[in-house]
Amino acid sequence: EAGVAQSPRYKIIEKRQSVAFWCNPISGHATLYWYQQILGQGPKLLIQFQNNGVVDDSQLPKDRFSAERLKGVDSTLKIQPAKLEDSAVYLCASSPGQGVGDTEAFFGQGTRLTVV
Amino acid sequence: SQKIEQNSEALNIQEGKTATLTCNYTNYSPAYLQWYRQDPGRGPVFLLLIRENEKEKRKERLKVTFDTTLKQSLFHITASQPADSATYLCAWGNTPLVFGKGTRLSVIA
């Protein structure tokens, strides 16, 4: 079975520029997560989708971050404008369950963003 | 708000010994706790899930316990090997899936 696909793998941008990340979850997985992982820390949830609806986006900086899940499948995460503190790895994960933690999450390799 | 803590940032042990990692939670009691392994430059990989009504779960050399009185989960790797060196993350298995900071385990040959 194919895993969670993310692109690009690496991205370097200047502050105040915009950037977009793409995620293709495992086929049939209803739950999709976007996490931000700063070096040396655990993943921090940005947004959780259940099919194409948002379950939790309480920690998403909505003045600069946006995310959507197209037709309940692929998802994009956008940052506009980027700040230096946005430098991190952005991880996408999917899960076959209903997002209540009773099933494992499958992670992609992540996109490493560097803002200079 | 719910909070999950992994008190040790790093743990060094000798090959062959048992590694024990701790995960504590505060406020709300999770219905599930999950443990993941993360290698440098890669996404986390699921290892084990334990439910609140389960005291212990095992998978090969891995064992997880869940103590709702102490509000703690312990993760054990028996007969540890250098290949077990990685960062181990616990996650609060509720909506949303909340992770601790992780413990970096180094197994020294």
XYZ file of N, CA and C in Angstrom:
675
model
N 0.852 -1.203 0.000
C 0.000 0.000 0.000
C 0.877 1.237 0.000
N 0.538 2.216 -0.843
C 1.315 3.433 -0.911
C 1.135 4.210 0.378
N 2.204 4.931 0.773
C 2.144 5.713 1.994
C 1.631 7.107 1.734
N 1.767 7.972 2.734
C 1.375 9.364 2.611
C 2.449 10.099 1.811
N 2.018 10.767 0.759
C 2.966 11.483 -0.105
C 2.913 12.965 0.187
N 4.089 13.572 0.314
C 4.175 15.006 0.522
C 5.152 15.597 -0.473
N 4.869 16.822 -0.889
C 5.820 17.561 -1.725
C 5.658 19.051 -1.477
N 6.730 19.844 -1.683
C 8.067 19.361 -1.986
C 8.731 18.776 -0.759
N 9.883 18.225 -0.889
C 10.630 17.652 0.218
C 11.354 18.751 0.997
N 11.853 19.733 0.264
C 12.554 20.866 0.867
C 12.106 22.149 0.166
N 12.111 23.246 0.933
C 11.769 24.536 0.365
C 12.492 25.630 1.137
N 13.123 26.526 0.392
C 13.770 27.693 0.999
C 13.124 28.938 0.401
N 12.626 29.820 1.255
C 12.003 31.053 0.781
C 12.471 32.209 1.639
N 12.262 33.415 1.116
C 12.571 34.599 1.901
C 11.346 34.985 2.721
N 11.598 35.647 3.842
C 10.468 36.085 4.674
C 9.566 36.994 3.846
N 8.302 36.929 4.185
C 7.217 37.659 3.516
C 6.795 37.018 2.190
N 7.515 35.988 1.728
C 7.031 35.265 0.558
C 5.963 34.260 0.961
N 5.311 33.684 -0.032
C 4.298 32.671 0.233
C 4.828 31.307 -0.191
N 4.225 30.256 0.391
C 4.646 28.890 0.081
C 3.443 27.968 0.263
N 3.431 26.884 -0.492
C 2.342 25.908 -0.377
C 2.923 24.511 -0.318
N 2.321 23.677 0.502
C 2.717 22.284 0.652
C 1.536 21.412 0.246
N 1.864 20.268 -0.311
C 0.815 19.367 -0.800
C 0.920 18.008 -0.115
N -0.236 17.403 0.151
C -0.270 16.097 0.796
C -1.309 15.216 0.124
N -0.902 13.989 -0.195
C -1.823 12.975 -0.700
C -1.880 11.852 0.322
N -2.975 11.711 1.052
C -3.043 10.696 2.105
C -3.214 9.293 1.526
N -3.185 8.330 2.417
C -3.439 6.950 2.004
C -4.901 6.831 1.571
N -5.128 6.131 0.481
C -6.460 6.017 -0.088
C -7.452 5.469 0.940
N -8.579 6.151 1.064
C -9.625 5.695 1.967
C -9.545 6.236 3.382
N -8.449 6.922 3.703
C -8.310 7.467 5.055
C -9.150 8.727 5.199
N -10.035 8.716 6.191
C -10.957 9.830 6.378
C -10.307 11.004 7.100
N -9.374 10.697 8.003
C -8.771 11.757 8.832
C -7.430 12.189 8.251
N -7.230 13.485 8.182
C -5.963 14.031 7.703
C -5.515 15.119 8.681
N -4.219 15.050 9.039
C -3.630 16.012 9.971
C -2.478 16.754 9.288
N -2.299 18.011 9.665
C -1.084 18.768 9.367
C -0.433 19.129 10.706
N 0.853 18.802 10.808
C 1.617 19.136 11.996
C 2.814 20.010 11.610
N 3.206 20.847 12.557
C 4.448 21.626 12.437
C 5.426 21.079 13.477
N 6.643 20.738 13.030
C 7.641 20.236 13.965
C 8.891 21.102 13.883
N 9.124 21.842 14.942
C 10.338 22.659 15.053
C 11.442 21.770 15.599
N 12.655 21.997 15.172
C 13.794 21.157 15.535
C 13.875 20.950 17.041
N 13.911 19.680 17.445
C 14.060 19.345 18.857
C 12.755 19.274 19.633
N 11.639 19.493 18.938
C 10.348 19.448 19.606
C 9.460 18.377 18.979
N 8.368 18.058 19.669
C 7.411 17.120 19.114
C 6.512 17.805 18.092
N 5.818 17.032 17.282
C 4.913 17.626 16.299
C 3.786 18.396 16.988
N 3.480 19.566 16.457
C 2.391 20.407 16.979
C 1.276 20.432 15.933
N 0.081 20.046 16.355
C -1.036 19.989 15.411
C -1.419 21.375 14.928
N -1.533 21.518 13.620
C -2.034 22.766 13.045
C -3.520 22.643 12.701
N -3.876 21.551 12.045
C -5.256 21.387 11.619
C -5.558 19.916 11.419
N -6.797 19.533 11.735
C -7.272 18.163 11.521
C -8.540 18.224 10.680
N -8.560 17.424 9.618
C -9.740 17.287 8.758
C -10.364 15.915 8.986
N -11.677 15.871 8.916
C -12.408 14.613 8.868
C -13.168 14.675 7.546
N -12.744 13.811 6.590
C -13.191 13.940 5.195
C -12.821 15.351 4.721
N -13.767 16.174 4.293
C -13.350 17.509 3.870
C -13.759 18.605 4.848
N -14.162 18.201 6.061
C -14.537 19.157 7.086
C -13.446 19.341 8.122
N -13.324 20.546 8.673
C -12.309 20.844 9.685
C -12.813 20.415 11.069
N -12.016 19.589 11.756
C -12.365 19.143 13.106
C -11.732 20.063 14.149
N -10.474 20.425 13.917
C -9.752 21.270 14.878
C -8.727 22.101 14.129
N -8.807 23.397 14.280
C -7.791 24.299 13.720
C -7.444 25.366 14.743
N -7.566 25.009 16.028
C -7.383 25.986 17.093
C -5.955 26.532 17.180
N -4.973 25.757 16.689
C -3.592 26.224 16.767
C -3.052 26.678 15.418
N -3.912 26.829 14.460
C -3.494 27.314 13.138
C -3.473 28.849 13.158
N -2.308 29.456 12.891
C -2.254 30.936 12.845
C -3.007 31.442 11.614
N -4.261 31.712 11.784
C -5.147 31.924 10.634
C -4.875 33.231 9.900
N -4.091 34.128 10.518
C -3.766 35.357 9.804
C -2.771 35.106 8.680
N -2.073 33.957 8.740
C -1.060 33.696 7.713
C -1.120 32.284 7.145
N -1.728 31.354 7.869
C -1.804 29.964 7.431
C -3.224 29.655 6.961
N -3.306 28.858 5.918
C -4.607 28.361 5.474
C -4.427 26.937 4.976
N -5.493 26.163 5.058
C -5.427 24.779 4.592
C -6.777 24.385 4.034
N -6.719 23.503 3.058
C -7.962 22.952 2.525
C -7.741 21.503 2.154
N -8.843 20.782 2.132
C -8.786 19.380 1.716
C -9.796 19.208 0.585
N -9.247 18.942 -0.567
C -10.053 18.905 -1.771
C -10.808 17.586 -1.885
N -12.141 17.674 -1.944
C -13.005 16.504 -2.122
C -12.679 15.413 -1.108
N -12.223 15.810 0.057
C -11.950 14.841 1.099
C -10.754 13.952 0.830
N -9.870 14.363 -0.106
C -8.711 13.519 -0.424
C -7.435 14.323 -0.194
N -6.868 14.913 -1.274
C -5.629 15.675 -1.165
C -5.826 16.924 -0.322
N -4.707 17.420 0.201
C -4.767 18.633 1.009
C -3.590 19.543 0.686
N -3.807 20.839 0.825
C -2.727 21.811 0.696
C -2.705 22.694 1.936
N -1.495 23.050 2.334
C -1.276 23.971 3.444
C -0.497 25.158 2.877
N -0.965 26.351 3.134
C -0.318 27.547 2.595
C 0.077 28.501 3.723
N 1.203 29.151 3.501
C 1.670 30.180 4.424
C 1.882 31.453 3.609
N 1.236 32.525 4.043
C 1.374 33.797 3.341
C 1.031 34.948 4.271
N 1.970 35.834 4.607
C 3.392 35.779 4.282
C 4.170 34.972 5.325
N 5.280 34.402 4.917
C 6.081 33.591 5.826
C 6.929 34.468 6.747
N 7.149 33.961 7.960
C 8.025 34.604 8.921
C 9.197 33.674 9.218
N 10.253 34.228 9.796
C 11.424 33.418 10.123
C 11.056 32.250 11.035
N 10.122 32.510 11.983
C 9.766 31.461 12.948
C 8.942 30.333 12.344
N 8.578 30.457 11.083
C 7.860 29.376 10.412
C 8.805 28.287 9.925
N 10.106 28.503 10.050
C 11.082 27.491 9.656
C 10.869 26.239 10.502
N 10.560 25.142 9.853
C 10.187 23.909 10.552
C 9.978 22.820 9.510
N 9.686 21.619 10.013
C 9.241 20.536 9.137
C 7.722 20.459 9.242
N 7.062 20.418 8.106
C 5.605 20.323 8.064
C 5.240 18.891 7.685
N 4.577 18.235 8.615
C 4.236 16.821 8.465
C 2.754 16.652 8.177
N 2.456 15.812 7.236
C 1.074 15.434 6.953
C 0.890 13.989 7.412
N -0.249 13.688 7.993
C -0.539 12.328 8.428
C -1.985 12.008 8.096
N -2.269 10.731 7.909
C -3.651 10.321 7.696
C -3.951 9.100 8.551
N -5.232 8.916 8.801
C -5.663 7.808 9.652
C -6.984 7.266 9.126
N -7.158 5.919 9.193
C -8.399 5.342 8.687
C -9.591 5.558 9.613
N -9.303 5.943 10.876
C -10.375 6.080 11.851
C -11.099 7.409 11.756
N -11.884 7.655 12.777
C -12.671 8.884 12.830
C -11.946 9.989 13.564
N -10.637 9.826 13.762
C -9.844 10.896 14.360
C -10.013 11.023 15.860
N -10.396 9.943 16.530
C -10.531 10.013 17.985
C -9.382 9.303 18.687
N -8.333 9.015 17.932
C -7.123 8.474 18.533
C -7.119 6.980 18.713
N -8.148 6.291 18.199
C -8.213 4.843 18.402
C -7.568 4.051 17.283
N -7.007 4.762 16.317
C -6.277 4.094 15.237
C -4.993 4.865 14.987
N -4.013 4.147 14.419
C -2.725 4.779 14.214
C -2.781 5.826 13.113
N -1.850 6.765 13.201
C -1.687 7.766 12.152
C -0.469 7.397 11.322
N -0.581 7.563 10.019
C 0.513 7.288 9.091
C 1.056 8.637 8.609
N 2.365 8.811 8.773
C 2.971 10.099 8.446
C 3.722 10.045 7.123
N 3.728 11.197 6.438
C 4.615 11.373 5.305
C 5.999 11.745 5.797
N 6.927 11.944 4.847
C 8.304 12.264 5.218
C 8.462 13.720 5.630
N 7.476 14.543 5.299
C 7.537 15.935 5.713
C 8.147 16.842 4.670
N 7.880 18.128 4.804
C 8.507 19.170 3.993
C 9.309 20.058 4.929
N 10.603 20.144 4.665
C 11.455 21.008 5.500
C 11.454 22.402 4.909
N 10.892 23.359 5.651
C 10.832 24.752 5.202
C 11.880 25.576 5.932
N 12.658 26.321 5.158
C 13.608 27.270 5.721
C 13.231 28.657 5.235
N 12.999 29.559 6.168
C 12.668 30.946 5.828
C 13.879 31.811 6.168
N 14.389 32.517 5.158
C 15.607 33.309 5.382
C 15.306 34.810 5.241
N -6.366 22.891 29.690
C -6.309 22.126 28.448
C -5.467 20.877 28.674
N -5.649 19.911 27.802
C -4.904 18.675 27.944
C -3.422 18.916 27.695
N -2.595 18.166 28.420
C -1.168 18.344 28.299
C -0.509 16.985 28.421
N 0.498 16.750 27.605
C 1.210 15.489 27.645
C 2.692 15.805 27.736
N 3.412 15.150 28.657
C 4.801 15.489 28.913
C 5.681 14.249 28.876
N 6.825 14.403 28.229
C 7.862 13.396 28.272
C 9.039 14.064 28.977
N 9.278 13.619 30.188
C 10.191 14.365 31.059
C 11.642 14.303 30.635
N 12.052 13.197 30.027
C 13.456 13.074 29.648
C 13.637 13.481 28.202
N 14.553 14.440 27.990
C 14.851 14.802 26.613
C 15.732 13.767 25.945
N 16.630 13.178 26.744
C 17.571 12.208 26.187
C 17.832 11.116 27.198
N 18.068 9.915 26.670
C 18.369 8.760 27.512
C 19.441 7.936 26.819
N 20.524 7.669 27.553
C 21.605 6.828 27.018
C 21.649 5.527 27.803
N 21.671 4.402 27.102
C 21.781 3.114 27.798
C 22.734 2.197 27.038
N 23.189 1.194 27.735
C 24.087 0.212 27.144
C 23.285 -0.832 26.370
N 23.857 -1.300 25.303
C 23.240 -2.371 24.507
C 22.917 -3.559 25.405
N 21.735 -4.121 25.200
C 21.317 -5.296 25.957
C 20.460 -4.968 27.166
N 20.540 -3.706 27.622
C 19.737 -3.295 28.773
C 18.313 -2.949 28.340
N 17.445 -2.757 29.322
C 16.071 -2.340 29.051
C 15.968 -0.826 29.150
N 15.443 -0.215 28.095
C 15.201 1.226 28.100
C 13.779 1.482 28.558
N 13.607 2.422 29.465
C 12.270 2.778 29.945
C 12.046 4.265 29.754
N 11.023 4.601 28.978
C 10.684 5.997 28.693
C 9.344 6.304 29.343
N 9.214 7.559 29.809
C 8.032 7.942 30.571
C 7.218 9.000 29.842
N 5.913 8.869 29.927
C 4.986 9.846 29.361
C 3.926 10.143 30.434
N 3.804 11.396 30.820
C 2.811 11.802 31.812
C 1.769 12.709 31.178
N 0.553 12.641 31.672
C -0.482 13.511 31.151
C -1.205 14.196 32.302
N -1.744 15.347 32.020
C -2.445 16.128 33.048
C -3.845 16.456 32.559
N -4.644 16.897 33.486
C -6.023 17.296 33.223
C -6.841 16.107 32.737
N -7.224 16.094 31.496
C -8.149 15.075 31.017
C -7.456 13.725 30.864
N -8.198 12.671 31.119
C -7.658 11.331 30.976
C -7.917 10.838 29.561
N -6.869 10.472 28.841
C -7.064 10.029 27.466
C -7.670 8.640 27.394
N -8.459 8.402 26.397
C -9.012 7.060 26.191
C -7.965 6.147 25.572
N -6.991 6.752 24.874
C -5.939 5.992 24.209
C -4.615 6.748 24.330
N -3.527 5.995 24.379
C -2.196 6.570 24.274
C -1.469 5.826 23.168
N -0.751 6.579 22.360
C -0.002 5.978 21.257
C 1.480 6.299 21.415
N 2.313 5.391 20.955
C 3.751 5.605 20.939
C 4.263 5.493 19.502
N 5.170 6.410 19.166
C 5.752 6.473 17.824
C 7.275 6.531 17.922
N 7.917 6.111 16.856
C 9.367 6.237 16.712
C 9.633 7.205 15.577
N 10.609 8.105 15.779
C 10.982 9.029 14.713
C 12.499 9.022 14.523
N 12.915 8.736 13.317
C 14.331 8.793 12.950
C 14.609 10.146 12.299
N 15.878 10.614 12.361
C 16.205 11.939 11.802
C 15.798 12.057 10.336
N 15.111 13.152 10.007
C 14.727 13.406 8.627
C 13.529 12.613 8.137
N 12.857 11.932 9.043
C 11.708 11.115 8.647
C 10.497 11.430 9.520
N 9.329 11.055 9.019
C 8.129 11.231 9.815
C 8.014 10.163 10.893
N 7.226 10.405 11.932
C 7.023 9.407 12.984
C 6.387 8.139 12.422
N 6.757 7.015 13.035
C 6.201 5.712 12.667
C 5.520 5.113 13.888
N 4.294 4.673 13.711
C 3.494 4.115 14.809
C 4.110 2.832 15.335
N 4.096 2.700 16.687
C 4.592 1.484 17.323
C 3.476 0.735 18.048
N 2.839 1.390 19.002
C 1.858 0.714 19.844
C 0.762 1.688 20.256
N -0.421 1.142 20.478
C -1.546 1.894 21.027
C -2.067 1.140 22.229
N -2.368 1.847 23.313
C -2.927 1.220 24.503
C -4.170 1.989 24.922
N -5.208 1.248 25.286
C -6.463 1.843 25.710
C -6.471 2.008 27.228
N -7.324 2.885 27.714
C -7.315 3.195 29.146
C -7.716 1.997 29.997
N -8.431 1.041 29.446
C -8.828 -0.133 30.216
C -7.830 -1.285 30.074
N -6.715 -1.018 29.381
C -5.656 -2.017 29.254
C -4.484 -1.614 30.137
N -3.986 -2.528 30.907
C -2.860 -2.217 31.787
C -1.533 -2.300 31.025
N -1.464 -3.188 30.063
C -0.190 -3.480 29.407
C -0.440 -3.964 27.984
N 0.478 -3.620 27.082
C 0.435 -4.086 25.705
C 1.855 -4.445 25.284
N 1.990 -5.554 24.527
C 3.334 -5.984 24.108
C 3.394 -6.202 22.602
N 4.577 -5.945 22.062
C 4.829 -6.248 20.654
C 6.318 -6.519 20.520
N 6.646 -7.784 20.344
C 8.044 -8.216 20.229
C 8.838 -7.719 21.439
N 9.855 -6.876 21.275
C 10.657 -6.422 22.416
C 10.080 -5.158 23.066
N 8.941 -4.716 22.621
C 8.334 -3.497 23.130
C 7.211 -3.808 24.112
N 7.110 -2.988 25.153
C 6.003 -3.125 26.101
C 5.565 -1.736 26.536
N 4.259 -1.526 26.571
C 3.698 -0.263 27.021
C 2.763 -0.539 28.175
N 2.820 0.308 29.212
C 1.871 0.232 30.310
C 1.106 1.541 30.412
N -0.053 1.469 31.025
C -0.942 2.636 31.143
C -1.492 2.623 32.567
N -1.087 3.608 33.376
C -1.525 3.685 34.763
C -2.379 4.940 34.915
N -3.704 4.739 34.984
C -4.600 5.901 35.039
C -4.560 6.578 36.407
N -4.088 5.843 37.436
C -3.973 6.456 38.762
C -2.805 7.423 38.793
N -1.673 6.993 38.262
C -0.481 7.843 38.201
C -0.521 8.807 37.027
N -1.481 8.619 36.129
C -1.577 9.414 34.893
C -0.274 9.321 34.119
N 0.121 8.069 33.859
C 1.429 7.844 33.276
C 1.406 6.619 32.376
N 2.206 6.705 31.306
C 2.455 5.545 30.468
C 3.958 5.321 30.428
N 4.366 4.072 30.554
C 5.771 3.710 30.437
C 5.966 2.879 29.173
N 7.066 3.151 28.475
C 7.404 2.454 27.241
C 8.745 1.769 27.460
N 8.774 0.447 27.297
C 9.978 -0.329 27.554
C 10.474 -0.971 26.263
N 11.787 -0.935 26.075
C 12.428 -1.707 25.005
C 13.387 -2.666 25.694
N 13.132 -3.951 25.620
C 14.011 -4.929 26.246
C 15.113 -5.335 25.267
N 16.221 -5.794 25.826
C 17.378 -6.226 25.032
C 17.693 -5.195 23.955
N 17.881 -3.967 24.377
C 18.024 -2.862 23.420
C 19.245 -3.044 22.511
N 19.119 -2.507 21.306
C 20.157 -2.617 20.285
C 20.482 -1.222 19.754
N 21.682 -1.020 19.211
C 22.004 0.294 18.629
C 20.967 0.754 17.594
N 20.356 -0.199 16.886
C 19.334 0.154 15.887
C 18.071 0.730 16.522
N 17.934 0.601 17.832
C 16.776 1.191 18.521
C 16.976 2.682 18.787
N 18.169 3.191 18.528
C 18.459 4.609 18.752
C 17.579 5.460 17.846
N 16.796 6.330 18.458
C 15.839 7.164 17.740
C 15.153 8.065 18.763
N 14.253 8.909 18.292
C 13.402 9.697 19.198
C 12.062 8.999 19.309
N 11.591 8.837 20.530
C 10.315 8.163 20.781
C 9.312 9.191 21.296
N 8.168 9.197 20.661
C 7.121 10.168 20.954
C 5.896 9.470 21.511
N 5.306 10.037 22.559
C 3.995 9.542 22.970
C 2.957 10.559 22.506
N 1.759 10.074 22.277
C 0.688 10.922 21.770
C -0.596 10.626 22.517
N -1.260 11.682 22.861
C -2.560 11.615 23.535
C -3.580 11.241 22.485
N -4.176 10.071 22.628
C -5.049 9.564 21.574
C -6.482 10.014 21.682
N -6.685 11.276 21.719
C -8.038 11.823 21.639
C -8.103 12.762 20.452
N -9.176 13.425 20.265
C -9.267 14.436 19.217
C -8.818 15.761 19.761
N -7.808 16.439 19.274
C -6.901 15.972 18.237
C -5.799 15.095 18.812
N -4.966 14.540 17.944
C -3.853 13.687 18.367
C -2.714 14.613 18.780
N -2.451 14.696 20.099
C -1.470 15.630 20.655
C -0.212 14.876 21.057
N 0.950 15.372 20.628
C 2.222 14.710 20.887
C 3.001 15.379 22.006
N 3.789 14.576 22.704
C 4.781 15.093 23.619
C 6.012 15.535 22.838
N 7.018 16.049 23.557
C 8.219 16.563 22.894
C 9.156 15.463 22.423
N 8.997 14.278 22.995
C 9.843 13.176 22.577
C 11.035 12.960 23.486
N 11.528 11.730 23.515
C 12.750 11.372 24.226
C 13.703 10.769 23.217
N 14.922 11.325 23.175
C 15.937 10.811 22.240
C 16.712 9.702 22.926
N 16.553 8.505 22.422
C 17.219 7.332 22.992
C 18.487 7.010 22.207
N 19.579 6.823 22.929
C 20.832 6.390 22.309
C 21.256 5.097 22.974
N 21.375 4.031 22.183
C 21.816 2.743 22.682
C 23.276 2.574 22.282
N 24.114 2.435 23.305
C 25.562 2.423 23.079
C 26.070 0.985 23.067
N 26.769 0.635 22.008
C 27.301 -0.730 21.857
C 28.441 -0.976 22.836
